Amino acid sequence: MQAMPVTLQDQPRVVLSARGLGKDFSGFTAVNSVDLDVEHARIHALIGPNGAGKTTVFNLLTKFLPPTRGKIMLLDQDITNVKADKIARMGLVRSFQISAVFPHLTVLENVRVALQRPSGLATQFWLPLSSLDRLNGRAEELIADLGLTQYRDTRATDLSYGRKRVLEIATTLALDPKVLLLDEPMAGMGGEDVAVVAGIISEVAKTRAVLMVEHNLSVVADICHHVTVLQRGEILATGDYATVSQNPAVRTAYMGTED
Amino acid sequence: MSGATHTPAAAQTTTFGNAGALRIVMMVVILGLLLAAPFFLYPIFVMKLLCFALFAAAFNLLLGYTGFLSFGHATFFGGASYFTAYTVKEWGVSPEIGILIGVVGAAALGLVMGLIAIRRQGIYFAMITLALSQMFFFYCVQSGWTKGEDGIQSVPRGHLFGLIDLSNTTNMYYFVLAVFLIGVAIIYRFVNSPFGMILKSIRENEQRTVSLGYAVDRYKLGAFVMSAALAGLAGGLKSLVFGFATLTDVTWQMSGEVILMTLLGGIGTMIGPVVGAGIIVTLQNELATSDFPVTIITGLVFMACVLLFRRGLVGEFYASRLGRKLGFRPEQ
Ligand SMILES: Nc1ncnc2c1ncn2[C@@H]1O[C@H](COP(=O)(O)OP(=O)(O)OP(=O)(O)O)[C@@H](O)[C@H]1O
Ligand SMILES: [Mg+2]
């Protein structure tokens, strides 16, 4: 089911949608009545001030947290009550706000861990590690695509912060997900890295849906087709960047943060 | 592509080669010593040591490679020793079948305990495994087939494959050594396998592993059952070495002892638990004849271990300047 070349027309169509999504943490409402439509071949930005509930929305969509209210659909399937690992297997894969690599594994091994399950090489406890070598070719391709070839055998913990994030994207792409959720993929990166990663995201979004949380508004303006603004857990505005950025409520919420 | 591995990686490979060579030398020396051991040591003592070393290595498979601290491993060790002793004595099965039954029984107990405990974290996991193993202890006290306080006595060692007479001490010794080596080889392979790789990634970053689509609880359960089965291998073997199975092996003190052995030697290393078991068993043996209470000594050893060398003896050696020079890398 993996590594299937996309033969369908890469036209925008809703692949992930949420209706009336809500989450209460012991009385405190972190997310409330959020409606979201994420489209194939489009980059959808989720923005908003700190503590607005963006990461919580990601946790709800990927079932790392159970929603208190609402309904989530992936293509034509109701995934509201599906477990987190199953959701990943269905093609909805997330990254984390705090860099999530396997620190003591090498770059190659990091990517290979993602390839193991789809290749049916995850449960064999009787095979030697060298049996994983047949995944090296695919892993090296992914590593090369993201410009990490020279770090192939470096342990992830020894990479710079920016490269860790790039490695995370490589690992995520190894699953060939239908929908990619990226939580601040460029936070803490230098200007050059931001441009590189923005390019990568634009490229991968040609054949899949991307929902990303991003604070860097110039990146959002550059690469995102659709923007949803979240404030105190609720949607403040949604639309293309030009429309949303003219919205007076959004301007107030973002006063001074646009650079 | 491989030419691009620059400085740090290249330096690692050479020193790593040293550690690899040293490991092989060490293994050959240890194997030689084990082969020769019955000629200069009391064989029963070495066999006991091997059983506990295997038990500790099995325990370490869980603690060292998944981070789960089980306080109920006596259930698998002692349970298997009952299963093996009972089937060999009462059903008259051959020793290898008896041990196999012990292993399967321990794995089944591990499956039940694991299903109940695996979703808990940290101290809750330890508490639940302790509670369940106490239940098993009381079951063993009460049920008829285990013969209560007396235990199952005078279990014949029988003939291996119906051919080799294990009542001969030398034969028995090499049988125990072979089982020990097979057990250690299984652990080594388990840890260094595609499955072991997923276990490692769970330990490194569980959330991330979930987000890559792995049902992590199943992998943890798999490791738990494997650890239980191998602890059972050690327990079944021990009951044949001594010819009995008693309550001692299912007590919570036994669960504690294996934790101590593993911590003393060094968790997450292959030979650490073996070294730890060697020290504890030797201490117990030496002190058994003296007036000094063994428990006080083990308590002191445990304190010294926690205060002075947290990584355990082998772990500290790997992390020491000499160990690093030789190319070992401390775990984590
Ligand atoms: N597990 C939790 N338990 C209780 N409160 C939580 C939990 N997770 C998040 N919150 C609260 O929910 C609110 C939204 O948090 P969230 O992390 O989703 O914000 P965010 O938009 O991602 O912010 P940031 O831009 O800082 O990453 C915050 O007030 C936070 O304190
Ligand atoms: Mg966040």
XYZ file of C-alpha atoms and ligand atoms in Angstrom:
623
model
C 0.000 0.000 0.000
C 3.038 2.247 0.431
C 5.202 3.895 -2.181
C 2.289 3.884 -4.610
C 2.831 6.527 -7.265
C 0.010 8.987 -7.229
C -1.954 8.324 -10.341
C -5.050 10.244 -9.355
C -5.282 13.760 -10.568
C -3.652 16.003 -8.050
C -6.650 18.226 -7.742
C -7.747 19.783 -4.508
C -10.415 17.774 -2.699
C -11.127 17.479 0.983
C -9.274 14.549 2.536
C -9.400 15.424 6.226
C -12.219 17.235 7.903
C -13.269 18.053 11.427
C -16.669 19.252 12.608
C -17.413 20.821 15.972
C -14.104 19.606 17.405
C -13.665 20.409 21.095
C -11.442 19.525 24.033
C -11.858 20.283 27.729
C -9.073 19.817 30.240
C -10.814 19.405 33.592
C -13.154 22.343 33.081
C -10.821 24.447 30.932
C -11.873 24.535 27.282
C -8.698 24.434 25.196
C -10.429 23.880 21.855
C -14.020 24.643 20.972
C -16.241 24.018 17.930
C -13.444 23.895 15.396
C -14.418 23.080 11.805
C -11.560 22.312 9.470
C -11.256 21.070 5.885
C -7.826 20.002 4.704
C -7.450 19.475 0.982
C -5.285 17.241 -1.130
C -2.432 19.033 -2.925
C -2.868 22.082 -0.725
C -0.991 23.551 2.205
C -3.250 24.665 4.979
C -1.787 26.848 7.722
C -3.073 26.848 11.268
C -1.919 29.993 13.009
C -2.665 31.804 16.207
C -1.024 33.217 19.330
C 0.709 31.054 21.929
C -1.692 28.842 23.796
C -4.395 29.242 21.145
C -4.837 25.477 20.977
C -3.022 24.635 17.726
C -1.042 21.719 19.102
C -4.132 20.483 20.894
C -5.994 20.442 17.558
C -3.156 18.297 16.150
C -3.380 15.981 19.138
C -7.125 15.631 18.587
C -6.857 15.004 14.855
C -4.227 12.305 15.365
C -5.937 10.926 18.474
C -2.995 11.545 20.770
C -5.774 13.080 22.859
C -9.391 11.931 22.789
C -11.727 14.736 21.661
C -14.406 15.803 24.117
C -16.731 16.781 21.266
C -16.918 16.628 17.522
C -16.274 14.363 14.604
C -13.219 13.702 12.410
C -13.319 12.223 8.909
C -10.340 10.953 6.906
C -11.475 10.569 3.296
C -14.821 8.819 3.756
C -14.009 7.160 7.056
C -15.031 8.339 10.496
C -11.828 8.263 12.563
C -13.182 9.941 15.678
C -12.710 6.794 17.746
C -9.706 5.249 16.000
C -6.436 4.814 17.922
C -3.353 6.921 17.232
C -1.207 4.180 15.714
C -4.057 3.052 13.452
C -4.542 6.601 12.232
C -0.894 6.735 11.224
C -1.343 3.473 9.341
C -4.342 4.988 7.550
C -2.095 7.699 6.153
C -2.512 10.622 8.529
C 0.949 11.274 9.975
C 2.050 14.059 12.266
C 5.264 15.655 13.436
C 5.778 17.192 16.856
C 6.377 20.735 18.010
C 9.394 19.592 19.982
C 11.786 17.867 17.633
C 11.019 14.163 17.630
C 13.908 12.113 16.368
C 15.353 8.934 17.845
C 18.443 10.567 19.337
C 20.767 7.570 19.634
C 19.929 6.107 16.251
C 21.769 7.238 13.147
C 20.075 9.303 10.469
C 19.763 6.188 8.318
C 18.282 4.165 11.190
C 15.811 6.927 12.010
C 14.370 6.823 8.518
C 14.539 3.042 8.412
C 12.397 2.700 11.537
C 9.610 4.373 9.593
C 10.146 2.055 6.632
C 10.232 -1.132 8.713
C 6.524 -1.516 9.378
C 5.231 -0.860 5.857
C 7.893 -3.282 4.585
C 6.834 -5.993 7.018
C 10.191 -5.988 8.822
C 9.199 -4.891 12.303
C 8.158 -7.979 14.250
C 10.881 -10.444 13.299
C 12.816 -11.045 16.505
C 14.737 -13.957 15.021
C 16.397 -12.105 12.124
C 19.724 -10.279 12.418
C 19.900 -6.513 12.121
C 21.540 -6.927 8.736
C 18.151 -8.045 7.415
C 17.201 -4.369 7.547
C 19.871 -3.515 4.998
C 17.449 -4.095 2.173
C 15.642 -0.940 3.297
C 18.830 1.101 2.951
C 18.265 1.983 -0.687
C 14.894 3.595 -0.067
C 16.138 5.269 3.125
C 19.160 6.701 1.311
C 16.873 8.116 -1.390
C 14.796 9.933 1.194
C 17.914 11.158 2.968
C 19.335 12.400 -0.316
C 16.061 14.142 -1.242
C 16.341 16.218 1.896
C 20.070 16.845 1.569
C 21.192 14.773 4.541
C 23.381 12.312 2.642
C 26.603 13.377 4.330
C 25.043 12.735 7.746
C 23.857 9.229 6.907
C 25.788 7.606 9.767
C 25.646 10.481 12.246
C 23.594 9.923 15.355
C 20.539 12.167 15.352
C 21.508 13.748 18.657
C 24.672 15.134 17.038
C 22.772 16.996 14.298
C 22.072 20.715 14.418
C 18.550 21.692 15.408
C 17.550 22.556 11.854
C 18.819 19.243 10.505
C 16.934 17.354 13.204
C 13.743 18.927 11.905
C 14.665 18.014 8.363
C 15.362 14.448 9.476
C 11.941 14.390 11.071
C 10.359 15.351 7.787
C 12.364 12.659 5.980
C 11.162 10.088 8.519
C 7.574 11.239 8.135
C 7.770 11.130 4.345
C 9.080 7.571 4.538
C 5.503 6.582 5.374
C 4.260 8.276 2.203
C 1.335 9.772 4.105
C -1.822 11.063 2.471
C -2.082 13.850 4.999
C 0.863 15.456 6.731
C 0.458 17.441 9.941
C 3.516 19.556 10.734
C 3.715 21.357 14.067
C 6.026 24.358 13.629
C 8.447 22.584 11.295
C 10.631 25.683 10.993
C 10.685 26.955 14.554
C 14.209 27.739 15.673
C 15.729 27.476 12.198
C 18.047 29.946 10.560
C 16.933 31.895 7.486
C 18.599 29.602 4.964
C 17.162 26.468 6.482
C 13.700 28.034 6.517
C 13.857 28.589 2.770
C 15.047 25.024 2.168
C 12.359 23.474 4.335
C 9.663 25.707 2.849
C 10.752 24.452 -0.576
C 10.600 20.845 0.568
C 7.126 21.282 2.027
C 5.834 22.933 -1.158
C 7.254 20.074 -3.157
C 5.770 17.265 -1.068
C 2.410 19.031 -0.932
C 2.008 18.548 -4.661
C 0.928 14.977 -4.044
C -0.628 15.119 -0.608
C -2.423 17.340 1.870
C -0.434 19.364 4.393
C -1.722 21.034 7.527
C 0.929 23.035 9.308
C 1.236 25.204 12.355
C 3.591 28.059 11.620
C 4.455 31.300 13.363
C 6.533 32.684 10.517
C 3.913 34.652 8.604
C 6.060 35.382 5.581
C 6.420 31.629 5.049
C 2.664 31.271 5.487
C 2.091 34.021 2.934
C 4.544 32.385 0.510
C 3.575 28.743 0.482
C 0.164 28.265 2.107
C -3.026 28.147 0.082
C -5.373 28.426 2.990
C -5.094 29.915 6.460
C -7.119 29.263 9.585
C -6.591 31.515 12.576
C -7.193 30.101 16.009
C -7.622 32.171 19.147
C -8.455 30.868 22.610
C -9.443 27.568 21.105
C -11.882 28.955 18.563
C -11.625 29.818 14.904
C -11.245 33.541 14.422
C -11.014 33.592 10.650
C -10.388 31.269 7.733
C -9.644 31.837 4.059
C -6.689 32.642 1.813
C -3.834 34.655 3.263
C -4.793 37.955 1.601
C -8.345 37.830 2.963
C -7.402 36.645 6.418
C -4.617 39.184 6.842
C -7.074 42.008 6.089
C -9.501 40.771 8.734
C -9.591 43.416 11.513
C -10.043 40.823 14.286
C -6.971 38.972 13.077
C -4.994 42.191 12.863
C -5.868 42.927 16.457
C -4.939 39.448 17.629
C -1.664 39.639 15.750
C -0.856 43.267 16.433
C 2.815 43.818 15.885
C 3.742 40.205 15.281
C 3.759 40.466 11.508
C 7.258 41.251 10.350
C 27.747 7.992 -0.655
C 29.604 6.031 1.993
C 32.685 8.112 1.200
C 30.846 11.031 2.757
C 31.194 9.688 6.296
C 33.650 12.207 7.616
C 35.596 12.698 10.794
C 33.476 11.707 13.793
C 31.891 8.702 12.152
C 35.233 7.460 10.821
C 36.877 7.818 14.226
C 34.003 5.855 15.732
C 34.372 2.941 13.356
C 38.009 2.376 14.247
C 37.553 2.537 18.018
C 34.379 0.546 17.621
C 36.447 -2.138 15.929
C 38.663 -2.239 19.037
C 35.690 -2.756 21.299
C 34.397 -5.393 18.934
C 37.717 -7.260 18.969
C 37.947 -6.919 22.735
C 34.435 -8.269 23.104
C 35.336 -11.295 21.043
C 38.490 -11.912 23.086
C 36.483 -11.572 26.281
C 33.852 -13.948 24.990
C 36.437 -16.561 24.047
C 38.102 -16.278 27.453
C 34.789 -16.549 29.287
C 33.738 -19.495 27.162
C 37.074 -21.215 27.859
C 36.659 -20.630 31.586
C 33.121 -21.974 31.520
C 34.170 -25.066 29.615
C 36.963 -25.748 32.109
C 35.050 -24.624 35.220
C 33.849 -28.051 36.484
C 37.471 -29.175 36.764
C 38.450 -26.553 39.314
C 35.140 -25.377 40.808
C 32.282 -27.157 42.492
C 30.036 -27.978 39.480
C 26.739 -27.484 41.317
C 27.882 -24.003 42.266
C 28.753 -23.074 38.672
C 25.461 -24.519 37.448
C 23.550 -22.453 39.996
C 25.496 -19.429 38.877
C 24.641 -20.078 35.232
C 20.937 -20.442 36.034
C 20.863 -17.124 37.863
C 22.983 -15.449 35.215
C 20.437 -16.509 32.602
C 17.602 -15.349 34.844
C 19.238 -11.929 35.256
C 19.953 -11.673 31.540
C 16.284 -12.434 30.824
C 15.214 -9.813 33.336
C 17.574 -7.302 31.761
C 15.979 -7.947 28.389
C 12.920 -6.224 29.829
C 14.458 -3.576 32.100
C 17.451 -2.712 29.958
C 15.765 -2.657 26.589
C 12.229 -1.464 27.343
C 12.702 0.343 30.676
C 10.027 -1.694 32.459
C 10.939 -2.528 36.056
C 9.109 -5.763 36.826
C 8.791 -6.721 40.451
C 7.233 -10.069 39.614
C 9.809 -12.047 37.705
C 9.982 -14.715 40.418
C 6.621 -15.884 39.081
C 8.220 -16.927 35.804
C 11.409 -18.301 37.307
C 9.705 -20.175 40.132
C 6.604 -21.030 38.125
C 8.680 -22.716 35.434
C 10.684 -24.596 38.040
C 7.393 -26.043 39.356
C 6.149 -26.904 35.867
C 9.385 -28.629 34.907
C 9.756 -30.443 38.221
C 6.143 -31.621 38.162
C 6.075 -32.888 34.579
C 9.460 -34.587 34.842
C 8.622 -36.265 38.127
C 4.906 -37.034 37.784
C 4.488 -37.450 34.035
C 7.932 -38.894 33.448
C 8.708 -36.613 30.498
C 12.337 -36.286 29.407
C 14.307 -33.299 30.759
C 14.277 -31.290 27.522
C 10.475 -31.647 27.275
C 10.117 -30.729 30.945
C 12.127 -27.573 30.408
C 10.136 -26.743 27.303
C 6.911 -27.083 29.301
C 8.410 -24.774 31.926
C 9.241 -22.201 29.253
C 5.779 -22.358 27.675
C 4.148 -22.124 31.111
C 6.246 -19.115 32.043
C 5.431 -17.461 28.716
C 1.709 -18.024 29.370
C 2.016 -16.500 32.841
C 3.964 -13.649 31.245
C 1.202 -13.086 28.720
C -1.440 -12.837 31.441
C 0.647 -10.574 33.663
C 1.762 -8.495 30.707
C -1.771 -7.943 29.410
C -2.757 -6.586 32.799
C 0.351 -4.547 33.557
C 1.769 -3.280 30.274
C -0.342 -0.134 30.033
C 0.882 1.136 33.387
C 3.973 3.250 33.708
C 6.856 3.354 36.152
C 6.007 2.588 39.745
C 2.465 1.436 38.874
C 3.899 -1.211 36.610
C 6.208 -2.402 39.401
C 3.316 -2.452 41.908
C 0.995 -4.434 39.652
C 3.617 -7.010 38.777
C 4.419 -7.349 42.478
C 0.761 -7.788 43.374
C 0.194 -10.385 40.665
C 3.299 -12.340 41.627
C 2.156 -12.341 45.269
C -1.117 -13.836 44.077
C 0.843 -16.510 42.252
C 2.891 -17.122 45.391
C -0.239 -17.770 47.433
C -1.554 -20.003 44.711
C 1.640 -22.065 44.987
C 1.286 -22.223 48.781
C -2.324 -23.411 48.540
C -2.530 -25.682 45.531
C -1.900 -29.385 46.034
C 0.308 -30.154 43.079
C 3.081 -27.828 44.248
C 3.196 -29.664 47.588
C 2.965 -26.472 49.657
C 5.787 -25.840 52.127
C 7.629 -28.999 51.128
C 7.816 -28.269 47.444
C 8.315 -30.895 44.772
C 11.280 -32.967 45.961
C 13.614 -35.568 44.447
C 13.017 -34.690 40.842
C 15.047 -37.058 38.644
C 17.264 -35.431 36.038
C 16.540 -38.234 33.587
C 18.148 -38.826 30.219
C 18.560 -36.007 27.737
C 16.844 -37.039 24.475
C 16.535 -40.425 26.137
C 20.266 -40.937 25.630
C 22.562 -38.889 27.829
C 22.381 -39.620 31.540
C 22.096 -36.291 33.325
C 22.542 -37.748 36.792
C 26.196 -37.729 35.792
C 27.398 -34.328 37.017
C 29.708 -33.645 34.092
C 26.960 -34.403 31.573
C 24.572 -32.198 33.513
C 27.096 -29.380 33.652
C 27.601 -29.274 29.902
C 23.858 -29.500 29.350
C 23.339 -26.486 31.627
C 26.133 -24.616 29.899
C 24.617 -25.349 26.480
C 21.181 -24.129 27.600
C 22.748 -21.014 29.110
C 24.588 -20.212 25.887
C 21.459 -20.805 23.808
C 19.502 -18.519 26.142
C 22.094 -15.757 25.890
C 22.229 -16.169 22.111
C 18.438 -15.806 21.933
C 18.604 -12.634 24.008
C 21.378 -11.236 21.848
C 19.448 -11.920 18.686
C 16.189 -10.570 20.121
C 17.853 -7.303 21.069
C 19.679 -7.024 17.740
C 16.781 -7.745 15.422
C 14.173 -5.775 13.485
C 11.904 -6.202 16.526
C 14.703 -5.008 18.822
C 15.080 -1.919 16.649
C 11.441 -1.004 17.259
C 11.888 -1.615 20.997
C 14.836 0.727 20.920
C 12.868 3.420 19.133
C 10.027 3.057 21.647
C 12.516 3.596 24.452
C 14.047 6.566 22.652
C 10.768 8.288 21.778
C 7.518 6.463 22.378
C 5.203 9.158 20.999
C 7.140 9.349 17.798
C 7.014 5.571 17.419
C 3.223 5.690 17.818
C 3.021 8.449 15.239
C 4.862 6.180 12.798
C 2.002 3.699 13.132
C 3.409 1.212 15.625
C 1.052 -0.344 18.172
C 3.696 0.092 20.874
C 1.844 -1.881 23.565
C 2.098 -5.008 21.451
C 5.839 -4.638 21.101
C 6.209 -4.096 24.823
C 4.048 -7.134 25.485
C 6.198 -9.159 23.107
C 9.323 -8.188 25.037
C 7.604 -8.975 28.342
C 6.564 -12.450 27.214
C 10.021 -13.168 25.808
C 11.608 -12.071 29.068
C 9.194 -14.280 31.018
C 9.877 -17.270 28.780
C 13.643 -16.958 29.196
C 13.299 -16.481 32.950
C 11.290 -19.711 32.769
C 14.121 -21.386 30.890
C 16.436 -20.495 33.775
C 13.909 -21.647 36.403
C 13.169 -24.975 34.732
C 16.867 -25.637 34.406
C 17.476 -24.825 38.041
C 14.859 -27.302 39.239
C 16.680 -30.069 37.360
C 20.084 -28.996 38.693
C 18.929 -29.219 42.309
C 16.242 -31.827 41.862
C 13.525 -29.813 43.552
C 11.168 -26.873 43.146
C 10.146 -24.924 46.228
C 8.403 -21.755 47.311
C 11.745 -19.921 47.616
C 11.804 -19.330 43.879
C 8.375 -17.661 43.717
C 8.841 -15.247 46.625
C 9.069 -11.519 46.177
C 12.598 -11.723 47.580
C 13.566 -13.674 44.481
C 12.110 -10.898 42.297
C 14.193 -8.452 44.305
C 17.331 -10.518 43.989
C 17.228 -10.533 40.209
C 16.755 -6.760 40.194
C 19.808 -6.447 42.425
C 21.912 -8.719 40.207
C 20.986 -6.752 37.117
C 21.569 -3.331 38.658
C 24.839 -4.436 40.216
C 26.195 -5.723 36.915
C 24.793 -2.960 34.746
C 21.447 -2.715 32.977
C 21.317 -2.572 29.233
C 24.618 -4.412 28.736
C 24.834 -8.032 27.659
C 27.328 -9.241 30.269
C 26.382 -6.910 33.138
C 23.610 -9.134 34.528
C 25.836 -12.193 34.185
C 28.549 -10.493 36.248
C 25.975 -9.284 38.783
C 24.536 -12.765 39.171
C 28.039 -14.157 39.586
C 28.821 -11.776 42.426
C 25.555 -12.269 44.298
C 25.570 -16.051 44.000
C 29.211 -16.189 45.106
C 28.478 -13.934 48.076
C 25.532 -16.064 49.107
C 27.638 -19.180 48.792
C 30.527 -17.813 50.830
C 28.303 -16.390 53.528
C 26.001 -19.380 53.785
C 28.443 -21.038 56.174
C 29.320 -17.930 58.192
C 27.271 -16.429 61.017
C 26.972 -13.137 59.236
C 23.451 -12.624 57.845
C 23.416 -12.694 54.036
C 20.620 -10.164 53.794
C 22.695 -7.471 55.470
C 25.515 -8.009 53.017
C 23.191 -7.938 50.010
C 21.651 -4.781 51.438
C 25.071 -3.175 51.742
C 26.005 -4.254 48.228
C 22.791 -2.754 46.945
C 23.458 0.558 48.713
C 27.014 0.679 47.430
C 25.718 -0.010 43.964
C 23.163 2.799 44.081
C 25.527 5.310 45.666
C 28.825 4.558 43.942
C 28.194 3.052 40.533
C 24.786 3.752 39.192
C 25.552 2.230 35.839
C 26.527 -1.035 37.507
C 30.003 -2.549 37.408
C 30.096 -3.283 33.703
C 28.297 -0.060 32.833
C 30.811 1.976 34.855
C 33.653 0.179 33.159
C 32.244 1.020 29.729
C 31.871 4.647 30.777
C 35.299 4.868 32.456
C 38.268 6.437 30.719
C 39.758 3.012 30.046
C 36.461 1.693 28.733
C 36.047 4.666 26.395
C 39.635 4.321 25.248
C 38.888 0.758 24.329
C 35.958 2.067 22.322
C 33.007 1.108 24.489
C 30.136 3.496 24.688
C 28.041 3.776 27.815
C 24.369 3.155 27.263
C 22.520 6.441 26.722
N -2.572 18.040 28.436
C -3.032 19.245 28.802
N -3.631 19.418 30.010
C -4.101 20.616 30.390
N -4.035 21.722 29.636
C -3.468 21.626 28.427
C -2.919 20.390 27.952
N -2.409 20.595 26.715
C -2.602 21.891 26.437
N -3.241 22.527 27.453
C -3.651 23.921 27.468
O -4.407 24.168 26.331
C -4.088 25.435 25.780
C -3.691 25.297 24.345
O -2.391 24.695 24.287
P -1.677 24.319 22.927
O -0.409 23.649 23.267
O -2.622 23.590 22.063
O -1.392 25.754 22.303
P -0.613 26.149 20.993
O -1.527 26.950 20.172
O -0.001 24.966 20.360
O 0.513 27.110 21.579
P 2.042 27.327 21.129
O 2.019 28.313 20.023
O 2.679 27.903 22.357
O 2.589 26.008 20.758
C -3.010 26.043 26.667
O -3.629 26.934 27.557
C -2.448 24.859 27.392
O -1.993 25.228 28.658
Mg 1.871 24.320 19.986
